[in-house]
Amino acid sequence: MNQFVLQYGKSNELLLFPHILEVGLKKNASVSFNTFLTTATEGLRLYYIIEGRFEWRINNQPVILYPGDVAVIMPGVPFGSDKGNLEVGAFTWIHLGIQKLENGQVVPGKWSGLSDSEGAAIGKILLLNPSPVLSRFSEAGKILKCIQSELFSTEVAYQARVNHQLDELLIQVTRQLTRQNHSARDFPKTFMHLEEMLRQNLAHQWTVEEMAALVGMGTTLFTEKVKSYSGFSPINYLINIRISEAIRLLKRPDITVTDIALDTGFYSSQHFSTTFKKLTGYRPSEFRNNHLRNI
Amino acid sequence: MKCIITIELGTNGIRMFAYDLDGKVIGSMRGYYPTFHTEPDHSEQDPEQIFITTLYVLKNILNEYIHPKKYKVASICFCASMHSVLAVDKNGNPLGNAITWADNRAKKEAQELRRSELGKKLYAATGTPIHPMSPLVKIAWIREHDAGRFKQTSKFLAIKSYIIHQLTGEYMIDYSIASATGLMNIHTIKWETDALQYAGITASKLPGLAPVFTSAGKLKKAYQQSLRLPADTKILIGSSDGCLATLGDGVKGEGKATITIEDSGAVRVMGPAVLKDDKMRFFNYLLTDNCYVSGGPTNNGGNIFEWFTRQFGDFTNPFDIENSIGQLMEEASKVPAGSDGLLFLPYLLGERAPIWNANARGAYFGLNIKHERKHFVRATIEGIMYEIYSIGKTLGEQRNIKSLSVNGGFGTIPFCTQLIADLFNKPVRLRRQFHSVSFGAFLLSATEMGIYKSLDDAAKTVELPDVYKPNKQHHAIYADYFTIFEKLSAKLFDEFEAIDELQHKYAVKLTS
């Protein structure tokens, strides 16, 4: 395939795809300067390396990419190369418009065939992802190639096909991200990582699907492993963490019970109160009074 | 029908058993809580999560096994890991997380104290080896490096003391846990003045000392209601995991020793006299008056073989480490005893007894061109067991060990148990599907209730029906290789120090 760049609003090929902000392929025959400057955009950007070796910066961290690697750049994250230099080689990319919801979640948007909860899970995992590079992930290259040829050939039902492939790309990238970070050898380490993520995002309404996906496992195996490792189902384990954190916060006088409930992931102070009492025997306010009053 | 519930607050979580009064298990449950390593040498646990997990698991075990069958809970007996420290303020609220036994932040303090005359004196008085694990040096560390917390601290508790305080409102610590703090004189059973002075505290900063049979107060009303337990439910303060594992295996009396190998391990004996040791290699912890549990701990037990399995095992079933360990054990059994001369030093986590060297590291030695992957597997297991044997051997200098028992998840794998029997050249007894620590807690409760006249009588009832007999030929081979193992462990002292230094020097700081 030859070099090209399509942009929504400029290129007719993208008329039906307002969520594809940009798609392109670049073949760089000689080192060029000031062409690949650091930018931050609203969209999700995926770059797939076809040939060569590129030294870029994602979120100010240096990364080196080789053929088959994918760079995943989240909305708002600065990305480019030092001094805008671009090495010899070829790569292809796509910029996707991603919908940001009021609660901070990101979801793919209406074009996607993903259900709301699956879309939210993928958005969450991408947001939490610590490593912006997927190594040796040629699957992504194949999908991008397919999307591009569909856009140019406009065969029957190409609109649906492109959107299907975009879903496929998001799914594969997300799965690869979690698999890459978790070998199937060390469940304690995997669980530790999950635990850390839960603690850092305690206010989030976690689902088992999200938790499982976060560590690259299917829900069935995940639930079984968590149960046999921790003695608790994933949701009950999460409740443990929530109540533990709530207890710590209740011992401080400067935060209201409602705020504690929301901060620790209960959807209402009523829900918090019921769960707390069931486990501890006290209503949160009683517990607080006991501890502030001294024992 | 009456029952006894035992609660073990362990390193990786909580374990509860319900027993009927004949010592038969009615049911058991576990609950995990995490250990945080916010700094390389730190190892901490969240006291609130431990408490919530305690309530949660207790509630579940009651609702599943006890209430439906109308059992009456005669007593709830506690048991815990040793050496933890939790600072609380005047309201009893935690000042930060609990510091666990595995925490190494006080290694400088420990090293200096161990080399001093005061260290020798404190070791003899308190029975606790001078090591970063000891609350004695941990409190000294907090005083030096965390003055704010030190100043605010109203009491330095053990995790168990905190949990009991939450449940009943009493501040107390049992003799066993207290004797592992490095702060209690095991001969007079009082807080040791010199130790308090070294730590920079007075006895008022510590919970009250209580015999292991002490009733730790009444459950608070709210818990009586939420757990559906009557007000007269006895909360027994109990003992430590090490002491109770020894009692639970019936190791009371002359000539008996027990080997525990879980993640880490220990070899222990129990008796009326302490082990005196100029090299300060053994611990002497107190179970009851004139009953000491003595021995040596190792850092490197089942966790080392898990490490090996994670690196080199086959994970055909994702995350199924038991299966992978099983396959490797099978592979190891095809290699002759002694691994055709491949030796493994298992000191991946530094070592406590008998070499007490935090800088010790692992090594494979004696490799030749004929060695295969399977030799590494067997050598790794043998290395872990040589280390257990080296503790047993030093204990043997002071006690005539005639019979051995084994407990713990790793030690009771048949291949491992046989290796222990061969190495020690003694029959080894055990009971499958048996949890020695909680059974020890059961014996303690039952003795307190008057079912047994004394702990001696209780210990005598323990039956360990399975026996592994030593293979003399294997013993001869292991004994030959062990001499090299022992020499290497001592000889490499300087190189351990040097490699530790380089490992720190070139350690890449992980930024995640």
PDB file of N, CA and C in Angstrom, chain A residues 61 182-188 190-192 195 199 215 217 221 225 227-232 236-237 239-241 243-245 247-248 251 277-282 287 291-295, chain B residues 30-36 46 48-49 51-53 55-57 59-60 90-94 97 162 165-166 169 220 222-223 226 309-315 317-321 511:
ATOM      1  N   GLN A  61       7.816   9.650  28.460  1.00  0.00           N
ATOM      2  CA  GLN A  61       8.702   8.494  28.666  1.00  0.00           C
ATOM      3  C   GLN A  61       9.255   8.045  27.317  1.00  0.00           C
ATOM      4  N   HIS A 182       0.458  -9.772  32.405  1.00  0.00           N
ATOM      5  CA  HIS A 182       0.236 -10.859  33.352  1.00  0.00           C
ATOM      6  C   HIS A 182       0.554 -12.189  32.719  1.00  0.00           C
ATOM      7  N   SER A 183       1.644 -12.784  33.118  1.00  0.00           N
ATOM      8  CA  SER A 183       1.899 -14.136  32.658  1.00  0.00           C
ATOM      9  C   SER A 183       0.983 -15.041  33.465  1.00  0.00           C
ATOM     10  N   ALA A 184       0.668 -16.196  32.924  1.00  0.00           N
ATOM     11  CA  ALA A 184      -0.261 -17.087  33.619  1.00  0.00           C
ATOM     12  C   ALA A 184       0.457 -17.932  34.657  1.00  0.00           C
ATOM     13  N   ARG A 185       1.574 -17.423  35.193  1.00  0.00           N
ATOM     14  CA  ARG A 185       2.384 -18.209  36.110  1.00  0.00           C
ATOM     15  C   ARG A 185       2.257 -17.761  37.553  1.00  0.00           C
ATOM     16  N   ASP A 186       1.892 -16.515  37.741  1.00  0.00           N
ATOM     17  CA  ASP A 186       2.045 -15.967  39.082  1.00  0.00           C
ATOM     18  C   ASP A 186       0.750 -15.313  39.532  1.00  0.00           C
ATOM     19  N   PHE A 187      -0.175 -16.112  40.036  1.00  0.00           N
ATOM     20  CA  PHE A 187      -1.443 -15.512  40.440  1.00  0.00           C
ATOM     21  C   PHE A 187      -1.290 -14.524  41.601  1.00  0.00           C
ATOM     22  N   PRO A 188      -0.454 -14.828  42.606  1.00  0.00           N
ATOM     23  CA  PRO A 188      -0.293 -13.846  43.688  1.00  0.00           C
ATOM     24  C   PRO A 188       0.097 -12.462  43.172  1.00  0.00           C
ATOM     25  N   THR A 190      -0.431 -11.269  40.111  1.00  0.00           N
ATOM     26  CA  THR A 190      -1.579 -10.763  39.373  1.00  0.00           C
ATOM     27  C   THR A 190      -2.623 -10.200  40.337  1.00  0.00           C
ATOM     28  N   PHE A 191      -2.862 -10.924  41.409  1.00  0.00           N
ATOM     29  CA  PHE A 191      -3.858 -10.498  42.386  1.00  0.00           C
ATOM     30  C   PHE A 191      -3.415  -9.202  43.070  1.00  0.00           C
ATOM     31  N   MET A 192      -2.119  -9.115  43.341  1.00  0.00           N
ATOM     32  CA  MET A 192      -1.547  -7.915  43.968  1.00  0.00           C
ATOM     33  C   MET A 192      -1.785  -6.700  43.070  1.00  0.00           C
ATOM     34  N   GLU A 195      -5.424  -5.797  43.155  1.00  0.00           N
ATOM     35  CA  GLU A 195      -5.705  -5.169  44.443  1.00  0.00           C
ATOM     36  C   GLU A 195      -5.295  -3.692  44.436  1.00  0.00           C
ATOM     37  N   ARG A 199      -7.757  -0.455  44.810  1.00  0.00           N
ATOM     38  CA  ARG A 199      -7.556   0.546  45.854  1.00  0.00           C
ATOM     39  C   ARG A 199      -7.431   1.951  45.284  1.00  0.00           C
ATOM     40  N   VAL A 215      -6.915  -8.052  34.450  1.00  0.00           N
ATOM     41  CA  VAL A 215      -5.761  -8.931  34.620  1.00  0.00           C
ATOM     42  C   VAL A 215      -5.704  -9.991  33.520  1.00  0.00           C
ATOM     43  N   MET A 217      -7.990 -12.106  32.207  1.00  0.00           N
ATOM     44  CA  MET A 217      -8.581 -13.423  32.392  1.00  0.00           C
ATOM     45  C   MET A 217     -10.059 -13.383  32.044  1.00  0.00           C
ATOM     46  N   LEU A 221     -12.735 -18.309  34.996  1.00  0.00           N
ATOM     47  CA  LEU A 221     -11.455 -18.676  35.607  1.00  0.00           C
ATOM     48  C   LEU A 221     -11.082 -17.670  36.698  1.00  0.00           C
ATOM     49  N   LYS A 225     -10.347 -18.534  40.546  1.00  0.00           N
ATOM     50  CA  LYS A 225      -9.003 -18.318  41.104  1.00  0.00           C
ATOM     51  C   LYS A 225      -9.038 -17.370  42.300  1.00  0.00           C
ATOM     52  N   LYS A 227     -11.499 -16.846  44.290  1.00  0.00           N
ATOM     53  CA  LYS A 227     -12.148 -17.540  45.404  1.00  0.00           C
ATOM     54  C   LYS A 227     -11.159 -18.496  46.090  1.00  0.00           C
ATOM     55  N   SER A 228     -10.422 -19.259  45.287  1.00  0.00           N
ATOM     56  CA  SER A 228      -9.546 -20.237  45.927  1.00  0.00           C
ATOM     57  C   SER A 228      -8.319 -19.551  46.533  1.00  0.00           C
ATOM     58  N   TYR A 229      -7.921 -18.415  45.985  1.00  0.00           N
ATOM     59  CA  TYR A 229      -6.757 -17.724  46.543  1.00  0.00           C
ATOM     60  C   TYR A 229      -7.117 -16.907  47.782  1.00  0.00           C
ATOM     61  N   SER A 230      -8.254 -16.213  47.729  1.00  0.00           N
ATOM     62  CA  SER A 230      -8.549 -15.260  48.801  1.00  0.00           C
ATOM     63  C   SER A 230      -9.622 -15.758  49.761  1.00  0.00           C
ATOM     64  N   GLY A 231     -10.353 -16.798  49.371  1.00  0.00           N
ATOM     65  CA  GLY A 231     -11.452 -17.244  50.202  1.00  0.00           C
ATOM     66  C   GLY A 231     -12.729 -16.450  49.962  1.00  0.00           C
ATOM     67  N   PHE A 232     -12.646 -15.417  49.134  1.00  0.00           N
ATOM     68  CA  PHE A 232     -13.811 -14.568  48.865  1.00  0.00           C
ATOM     69  C   PHE A 232     -14.107 -14.520  47.370  1.00  0.00           C
ATOM     70  N   ASN A 236     -17.057  -9.806  46.940  1.00  0.00           N
ATOM     71  CA  ASN A 236     -16.924  -9.782  48.398  1.00  0.00           C
ATOM     72  C   ASN A 236     -15.536  -9.325  48.831  1.00  0.00           C
ATOM     73  N   TYR A 237     -14.530  -9.703  48.061  1.00  0.00           N
ATOM     74  CA  TYR A 237     -13.190  -9.217  48.388  1.00  0.00           C
ATOM     75  C   TYR A 237     -13.140  -7.698  48.266  1.00  0.00           C
ATOM     76  N   ILE A 239     -15.600  -5.692  48.655  1.00  0.00           N
ATOM     77  CA  ILE A 239     -16.321  -5.129  49.808  1.00  0.00           C
ATOM     78  C   ILE A 239     -15.392  -5.051  51.027  1.00  0.00           C
ATOM     79  N   ASN A 240     -14.560  -6.086  51.198  1.00  0.00           N
ATOM     80  CA  ASN A 240     -13.560  -6.047  52.278  1.00  0.00           C
ATOM     81  C   ASN A 240     -12.700  -4.789  52.206  1.00  0.00           C
ATOM     82  N   ILE A 241     -12.185  -4.541  51.010  1.00  0.00           N
ATOM     83  CA  ILE A 241     -11.310  -3.376  50.849  1.00  0.00           C
ATOM     84  C   ILE A 241     -12.097  -2.097  51.115  1.00  0.00           C
ATOM     85  N   ILE A 243     -14.839  -1.583  52.963  1.00  0.00           N
ATOM     86  CA  ILE A 243     -15.166  -1.369  54.376  1.00  0.00           C
ATOM     87  C   ILE A 243     -13.903  -1.033  55.175  1.00  0.00           C
ATOM     88  N   SER A 244     -12.791  -1.686  54.857  1.00  0.00           N
ATOM     89  CA  SER A 244     -11.534  -1.371  55.564  1.00  0.00           C
ATOM     90  C   SER A 244     -11.171   0.095  55.391  1.00  0.00           C
ATOM     91  N   GLU A 245     -11.292   0.562  54.154  1.00  0.00           N
ATOM     92  CA  GLU A 245     -10.971   1.961  53.876  1.00  0.00           C
ATOM     93  C   GLU A 245     -11.992   2.867  54.580  1.00  0.00           C
ATOM     94  N   ILE A 247     -13.549   2.300  57.342  1.00  0.00           N
ATOM     95  CA  ILE A 247     -13.235   2.333  58.776  1.00  0.00           C
ATOM     96  C   ILE A 247     -12.137   3.352  59.035  1.00  0.00           C
ATOM     97  N   ARG A 248     -11.129   3.320  58.176  1.00  0.00           N
ATOM     98  CA  ARG A 248     -10.032   4.269  58.361  1.00  0.00           C
ATOM     99  C   ARG A 248     -10.559   5.705  58.264  1.00  0.00           C
ATOM    100  N   LYS A 251     -12.637   7.133  61.186  1.00  0.00           N
ATOM    101  CA  LYS A 251     -11.875   7.522  62.375  1.00  0.00           C
ATOM    102  C   LYS A 251     -11.315   8.935  62.256  1.00  0.00           C
ATOM    103  N   LYS A 277     -23.137  -2.171  58.479  1.00  0.00           N
ATOM    104  CA  LYS A 277     -23.741  -2.741  59.682  1.00  0.00           C
ATOM    105  C   LYS A 277     -23.765  -4.270  59.615  1.00  0.00           C
ATOM    106  N   LYS A 278     -24.041  -4.781  58.417  1.00  0.00           N
ATOM    107  CA  LYS A 278     -24.099  -6.226  58.258  1.00  0.00           C
ATOM    108  C   LYS A 278     -22.762  -6.855  58.647  1.00  0.00           C
ATOM    109  N   LEU A 279     -21.692  -6.182  58.288  1.00  0.00           N
ATOM    110  CA  LEU A 279     -20.368  -6.740  58.515  1.00  0.00           C
ATOM    111  C   LEU A 279     -19.835  -6.430  59.907  1.00  0.00           C
ATOM    112  N   THR A 280     -20.063  -5.221  60.379  1.00  0.00           N
ATOM    113  CA  THR A 280     -19.407  -4.802  61.623  1.00  0.00           C
ATOM    114  C   THR A 280     -20.353  -4.761  62.816  1.00  0.00           C
ATOM    115  N   GLY A 281     -21.658  -4.809  62.548  1.00  0.00           N
ATOM    116  CA  GLY A 281     -22.592  -4.721  63.657  1.00  0.00           C
ATOM    117  C   GLY A 281     -22.937  -3.288  64.036  1.00  0.00           C
ATOM    118  N   TYR A 282     -22.218  -2.321  63.493  1.00  0.00           N
ATOM    119  CA  TYR A 282     -22.491  -0.909  63.799  1.00  0.00           C
ATOM    120  C   TYR A 282     -22.953  -0.174  62.554  1.00  0.00           C
ATOM    121  N   PHE A 287     -20.351   3.820  64.703  1.00  0.00           N
ATOM    122  CA  PHE A 287     -18.948   3.427  64.738  1.00  0.00           C
ATOM    123  C   PHE A 287     -18.062   4.656  64.910  1.00  0.00           C
ATOM    124  N   HIS A 291     -15.548   5.811  68.145  1.00  0.00           N
ATOM    125  CA  HIS A 291     -14.102   5.987  68.019  1.00  0.00           C
ATOM    126  C   HIS A 291     -13.648   7.399  68.279  1.00  0.00           C
ATOM    127  N   LEU A 292     -14.505   8.357  67.959  1.00  0.00           N
ATOM    128  CA  LEU A 292     -14.097   9.739  68.221  1.00  0.00           C
ATOM    129  C   LEU A 292     -14.214  10.052  69.701  1.00  0.00           C
ATOM    130  N   ARG A 293     -15.191   9.414  70.339  1.00  0.00           N
ATOM    131  CA  ARG A 293     -15.431   9.698  71.744  1.00  0.00           C
ATOM    132  C   ARG A 293     -14.347   9.116  72.640  1.00  0.00           C
ATOM    133  N   ASN A 294     -13.528   8.296  72.034  1.00  0.00           N
ATOM    134  CA  ASN A 294     -12.512   7.595  72.804  1.00  0.00           C
ATOM    135  C   ASN A 294     -13.123   6.298  73.328  1.00  0.00           C
ATOM    136  N   ILE A 295     -12.262   5.394  73.697  1.00  0.00           N
ATOM    137  CA  ILE A 295     -12.785   4.082  74.076  1.00  0.00           C
ATOM    138  C   ILE A 295     -12.587   3.838  75.557  1.00  0.00           C
TER     139      ILE A 295
ATOM    140  N   ARG B  30     -11.051 -19.705  54.976  1.00  0.00           N
ATOM    141  CA  ARG B  30      -9.888 -18.825  54.874  1.00  0.00           C
ATOM    142  C   ARG B  30     -10.311 -17.449  54.387  1.00  0.00           C
ATOM    143  N   GLY B  31      -9.487 -16.478  54.645  1.00  0.00           N
ATOM    144  CA  GLY B  31      -9.693 -15.150  54.074  1.00  0.00           C
ATOM    145  C   GLY B  31      -8.343 -14.490  53.899  1.00  0.00           C
ATOM    146  N   TYR B  32      -8.115 -13.988  52.684  1.00  0.00           N
ATOM    147  CA  TYR B  32      -6.806 -13.412  52.379  1.00  0.00           C
ATOM    148  C   TYR B  32      -6.771 -11.934  52.730  1.00  0.00           C
ATOM    149  N   TYR B  33      -5.640 -11.452  53.231  1.00  0.00           N
ATOM    150  CA  TYR B  33      -5.378 -10.012  53.237  1.00  0.00           C
ATOM    151  C   TYR B  33      -3.968  -9.779  52.733  1.00  0.00           C
ATOM    152  N   PRO B  34      -3.746  -8.637  52.092  1.00  0.00           N
ATOM    153  CA  PRO B  34      -2.474  -8.446  51.383  1.00  0.00           C
ATOM    154  C   PRO B  34      -1.344  -7.932  52.280  1.00  0.00           C
ATOM    155  N   THR B  35      -0.139  -8.100  51.800  1.00  0.00           N
ATOM    156  CA  THR B  35       1.036  -7.486  52.409  1.00  0.00           C
ATOM    157  C   THR B  35       1.546  -6.430  51.443  1.00  0.00           C
ATOM    158  N   PHE B  36       1.792  -5.244  51.948  1.00  0.00           N
ATOM    159  CA  PHE B  36       2.247  -4.155  51.091  1.00  0.00           C
ATOM    160  C   PHE B  36       3.754  -3.960  51.227  1.00  0.00           C
ATOM    161  N   ASP B  46      -2.609  -3.994  56.525  1.00  0.00           N
ATOM    162  CA  ASP B  46      -3.606  -3.022  56.947  1.00  0.00           C
ATOM    163  C   ASP B  46      -4.411  -3.592  58.125  1.00  0.00           C
ATOM    164  N   GLU B  48      -7.045  -2.569  59.604  1.00  0.00           N
ATOM    165  CA  GLU B  48      -8.504  -2.528  59.410  1.00  0.00           C
ATOM    166  C   GLU B  48      -8.959  -3.668  58.512  1.00  0.00           C
ATOM    167  N   GLN B  49      -8.165  -3.956  57.483  1.00  0.00           N
ATOM    168  CA  GLN B  49      -8.576  -5.046  56.605  1.00  0.00           C
ATOM    169  C   GLN B  49      -8.463  -6.391  57.331  1.00  0.00           C
ATOM    170  N   PHE B  51      -8.944  -6.802  60.450  1.00  0.00           N
ATOM    171  CA  PHE B  51     -10.102  -6.853  61.341  1.00  0.00           C
ATOM    172  C   PHE B  51     -11.384  -7.205  60.579  1.00  0.00           C
ATOM    173  N   ILE B  52     -11.590  -6.523  59.458  1.00  0.00           N
ATOM    174  CA  ILE B  52     -12.797  -6.796  58.665  1.00  0.00           C
ATOM    175  C   ILE B  52     -12.800  -8.237  58.170  1.00  0.00           C
ATOM    176  N   THR B  53     -11.643  -8.715  57.742  1.00  0.00           N
ATOM    177  CA  THR B  53     -11.560 -10.092  57.261  1.00  0.00           C
ATOM    178  C   THR B  53     -11.871 -11.061  58.404  1.00  0.00           C
ATOM    179  N   LEU B  55     -13.862 -10.502  60.996  1.00  0.00           N
ATOM    180  CA  LEU B  55     -15.313 -10.492  61.211  1.00  0.00           C
ATOM    181  C   LEU B  55     -16.044 -11.248  60.110  1.00  0.00           C
ATOM    182  N   TYR B  56     -15.613 -10.995  58.871  1.00  0.00           N
ATOM    183  CA  TYR B  56     -16.287 -11.555  57.710  1.00  0.00           C
ATOM    184  C   TYR B  56     -16.192 -13.083  57.719  1.00  0.00           C
ATOM    185  N   VAL B  57     -14.970 -13.585  57.923  1.00  0.00           N
ATOM    186  CA  VAL B  57     -14.775 -15.034  57.883  1.00  0.00           C
ATOM    187  C   VAL B  57     -15.445 -15.687  59.088  1.00  0.00           C
ATOM    188  N   LYS B  59     -18.076 -14.620  60.663  1.00  0.00           N
ATOM    189  CA  LYS B  59     -19.502 -14.617  60.387  1.00  0.00           C
ATOM    190  C   LYS B  59     -19.872 -15.750  59.417  1.00  0.00           C
ATOM    191  N   ASN B  60     -19.060 -15.901  58.371  1.00  0.00           N
ATOM    192  CA  ASN B  60     -19.345 -16.951  57.385  1.00  0.00           C
ATOM    193  C   ASN B  60     -19.256 -18.344  57.986  1.00  0.00           C
ATOM    194  N   LYS B  90      -3.904   7.478  71.321  1.00  0.00           N
ATOM    195  CA  LYS B  90      -4.576   7.342  72.615  1.00  0.00           C
ATOM    196  C   LYS B  90      -6.025   6.876  72.484  1.00  0.00           C
ATOM    197  N   ASN B  91      -6.603   7.050  71.261  1.00  0.00           N
ATOM    198  CA  ASN B  91      -7.946   6.532  71.028  1.00  0.00           C
ATOM    199  C   ASN B  91      -7.956   5.098  70.523  1.00  0.00           C
ATOM    200  N   GLY B  92      -6.776   4.522  70.438  1.00  0.00           N
ATOM    201  CA  GLY B  92      -6.695   3.148  69.947  1.00  0.00           C
ATOM    202  C   GLY B  92      -6.723   3.055  68.430  1.00  0.00           C
ATOM    203  N   ASN B  93      -6.604   4.199  67.756  1.00  0.00           N
ATOM    204  CA  ASN B  93      -6.631   4.186  66.294  1.00  0.00           C
ATOM    205  C   ASN B  93      -5.225   3.991  65.729  1.00  0.00           C
ATOM    206  N   PRO B  94      -5.100   3.137  64.708  1.00  0.00           N
ATOM    207  CA  PRO B  94      -3.779   2.827  64.171  1.00  0.00           C
ATOM    208  C   PRO B  94      -3.069   4.059  63.600  1.00  0.00           C
ATOM    209  N   ASN B  97       0.177   1.408  59.041  1.00  0.00           N
ATOM    210  CA  ASN B  97      -0.080  -0.026  58.935  1.00  0.00           C
ATOM    211  C   ASN B  97       0.699  -0.815  59.990  1.00  0.00           C
ATOM    212  N   TYR B 162      -4.425  -5.911  68.656  1.00  0.00           N
ATOM    213  CA  TYR B 162      -5.329  -4.928  68.050  1.00  0.00           C
ATOM    214  C   TYR B 162      -6.696  -5.559  67.756  1.00  0.00           C
ATOM    215  N   HIS B 165      -8.561  -6.106  70.881  1.00  0.00           N
ATOM    216  CA  HIS B 165      -9.027  -4.824  71.399  1.00  0.00           C
ATOM    217  C   HIS B 165     -10.278  -4.351  70.665  1.00  0.00           C
ATOM    218  N   GLN B 166     -10.299  -4.557  69.345  1.00  0.00           N
ATOM    219  CA  GLN B 166     -11.492  -4.190  68.578  1.00  0.00           C
ATOM    220  C   GLN B 166     -12.710  -4.991  69.048  1.00  0.00           C
ATOM    221  N   GLY B 169     -12.365  -4.600  73.603  1.00  0.00           N
ATOM    222  CA  GLY B 169     -11.961  -3.374  74.284  1.00  0.00           C
ATOM    223  C   GLY B 169     -10.781  -3.546  75.228  1.00  0.00           C
ATOM    224  N   LYS B 220     -17.988  -7.194  72.384  1.00  0.00           N
ATOM    225  CA  LYS B 220     -18.840  -6.010  72.433  1.00  0.00           C
ATOM    226  C   LYS B 220     -20.246  -6.376  71.961  1.00  0.00           C
ATOM    227  N   ALA B 222     -22.412  -5.079  69.947  1.00  0.00           N
ATOM    228  CA  ALA B 222     -22.702  -5.060  68.505  1.00  0.00           C
ATOM    229  C   ALA B 222     -22.243  -6.351  67.839  1.00  0.00           C
ATOM    230  N   TYR B 223     -21.112  -6.878  68.286  1.00  0.00           N
ATOM    231  CA  TYR B 223     -20.604  -8.112  67.675  1.00  0.00           C
ATOM    232  C   TYR B 223     -21.384  -9.329  68.168  1.00  0.00           C
ATOM    233  N   SER B 226     -24.321  -9.059  65.753  1.00  0.00           N
ATOM    234  CA  SER B 226     -24.083  -9.327  64.331  1.00  0.00           C
ATOM    235  C   SER B 226     -23.579 -10.756  64.113  1.00  0.00           C
ATOM    236  N   THR B 309       9.219 -22.951  40.289  1.00  0.00           N
ATOM    237  CA  THR B 309       8.114 -23.409  39.436  1.00  0.00           C
ATOM    238  C   THR B 309       7.626 -22.300  38.516  1.00  0.00           C
ATOM    239  N   ARG B 310       7.534 -21.101  39.053  1.00  0.00           N
ATOM    240  CA  ARG B 310       7.070 -19.982  38.216  1.00  0.00           C
ATOM    241  C   ARG B 310       8.027 -19.713  37.069  1.00  0.00           C
ATOM    242  N   GLN B 311       9.322 -19.930  37.315  1.00  0.00           N
ATOM    243  CA  GLN B 311      10.299 -19.675  36.248  1.00  0.00           C
ATOM    244  C   GLN B 311      10.331 -20.822  35.245  1.00  0.00           C
ATOM    245  N   PHE B 312      10.323 -22.060  35.749  1.00  0.00           N
ATOM    246  CA  PHE B 312      10.669 -23.189  34.889  1.00  0.00           C
ATOM    247  C   PHE B 312       9.571 -24.240  34.749  1.00  0.00           C
ATOM    248  N   GLY B 313       8.483 -24.069  35.491  1.00  0.00           N
ATOM    249  CA  GLY B 313       7.412 -25.062  35.415  1.00  0.00           C
ATOM    250  C   GLY B 313       6.606 -24.913  34.131  1.00  0.00           C
ATOM    251  N   ASP B 314       5.836 -25.963  33.837  1.00  0.00           N
ATOM    252  CA  ASP B 314       4.924 -25.908  32.706  1.00  0.00           C
ATOM    253  C   ASP B 314       3.599 -25.405  33.217  1.00  0.00           C
ATOM    254  N   PHE B 315       3.096 -24.380  32.608  1.00  0.00           N
ATOM    255  CA  PHE B 315       1.779 -23.918  33.049  1.00  0.00           C
ATOM    256  C   PHE B 315       0.758 -24.230  31.963  1.00  0.00           C
ATOM    257  N   ASN B 317      -2.171 -25.475  32.518  1.00  0.00           N
ATOM    258  CA  ASN B 317      -3.375 -24.821  33.031  1.00  0.00           C
ATOM    259  C   ASN B 317      -2.947 -23.465  33.578  1.00  0.00           C
ATOM    260  N   PRO B 318      -3.521 -22.384  33.039  1.00  0.00           N
ATOM    261  CA  PRO B 318      -3.081 -21.074  33.503  1.00  0.00           C
ATOM    262  C   PRO B 318      -3.251 -20.920  35.013  1.00  0.00           C
ATOM    263  N   PHE B 319      -2.257 -20.381  35.647  1.00  0.00           N
ATOM    264  CA  PHE B 319      -2.260 -20.044  37.080  1.00  0.00           C
ATOM    265  C   PHE B 319      -2.386 -21.254  38.002  1.00  0.00           C
ATOM    266  N   ASP B 320      -2.289 -22.459  37.449  1.00  0.00           N
ATOM    267  CA  ASP B 320      -2.470 -23.629  38.314  1.00  0.00           C
ATOM    268  C   ASP B 320      -1.113 -24.102  38.822  1.00  0.00           C
ATOM    269  N   ILE B 321      -0.612 -23.437  39.849  1.00  0.00           N
ATOM    270  CA  ILE B 321       0.749 -23.724  40.305  1.00  0.00           C
ATOM    271  C   ILE B 321       0.827 -25.087  40.991  1.00  0.00           C
ATOM    272  N   THR B 511      10.278   2.273  37.828  1.00  0.00           N
ATOM    273  CA  THR B 511       9.262   3.321  37.822  1.00  0.00           C
ATOM    274  C   THR B 511       8.053   2.764  37.097  1.00  0.00           C
TER     275      THR B 511
END
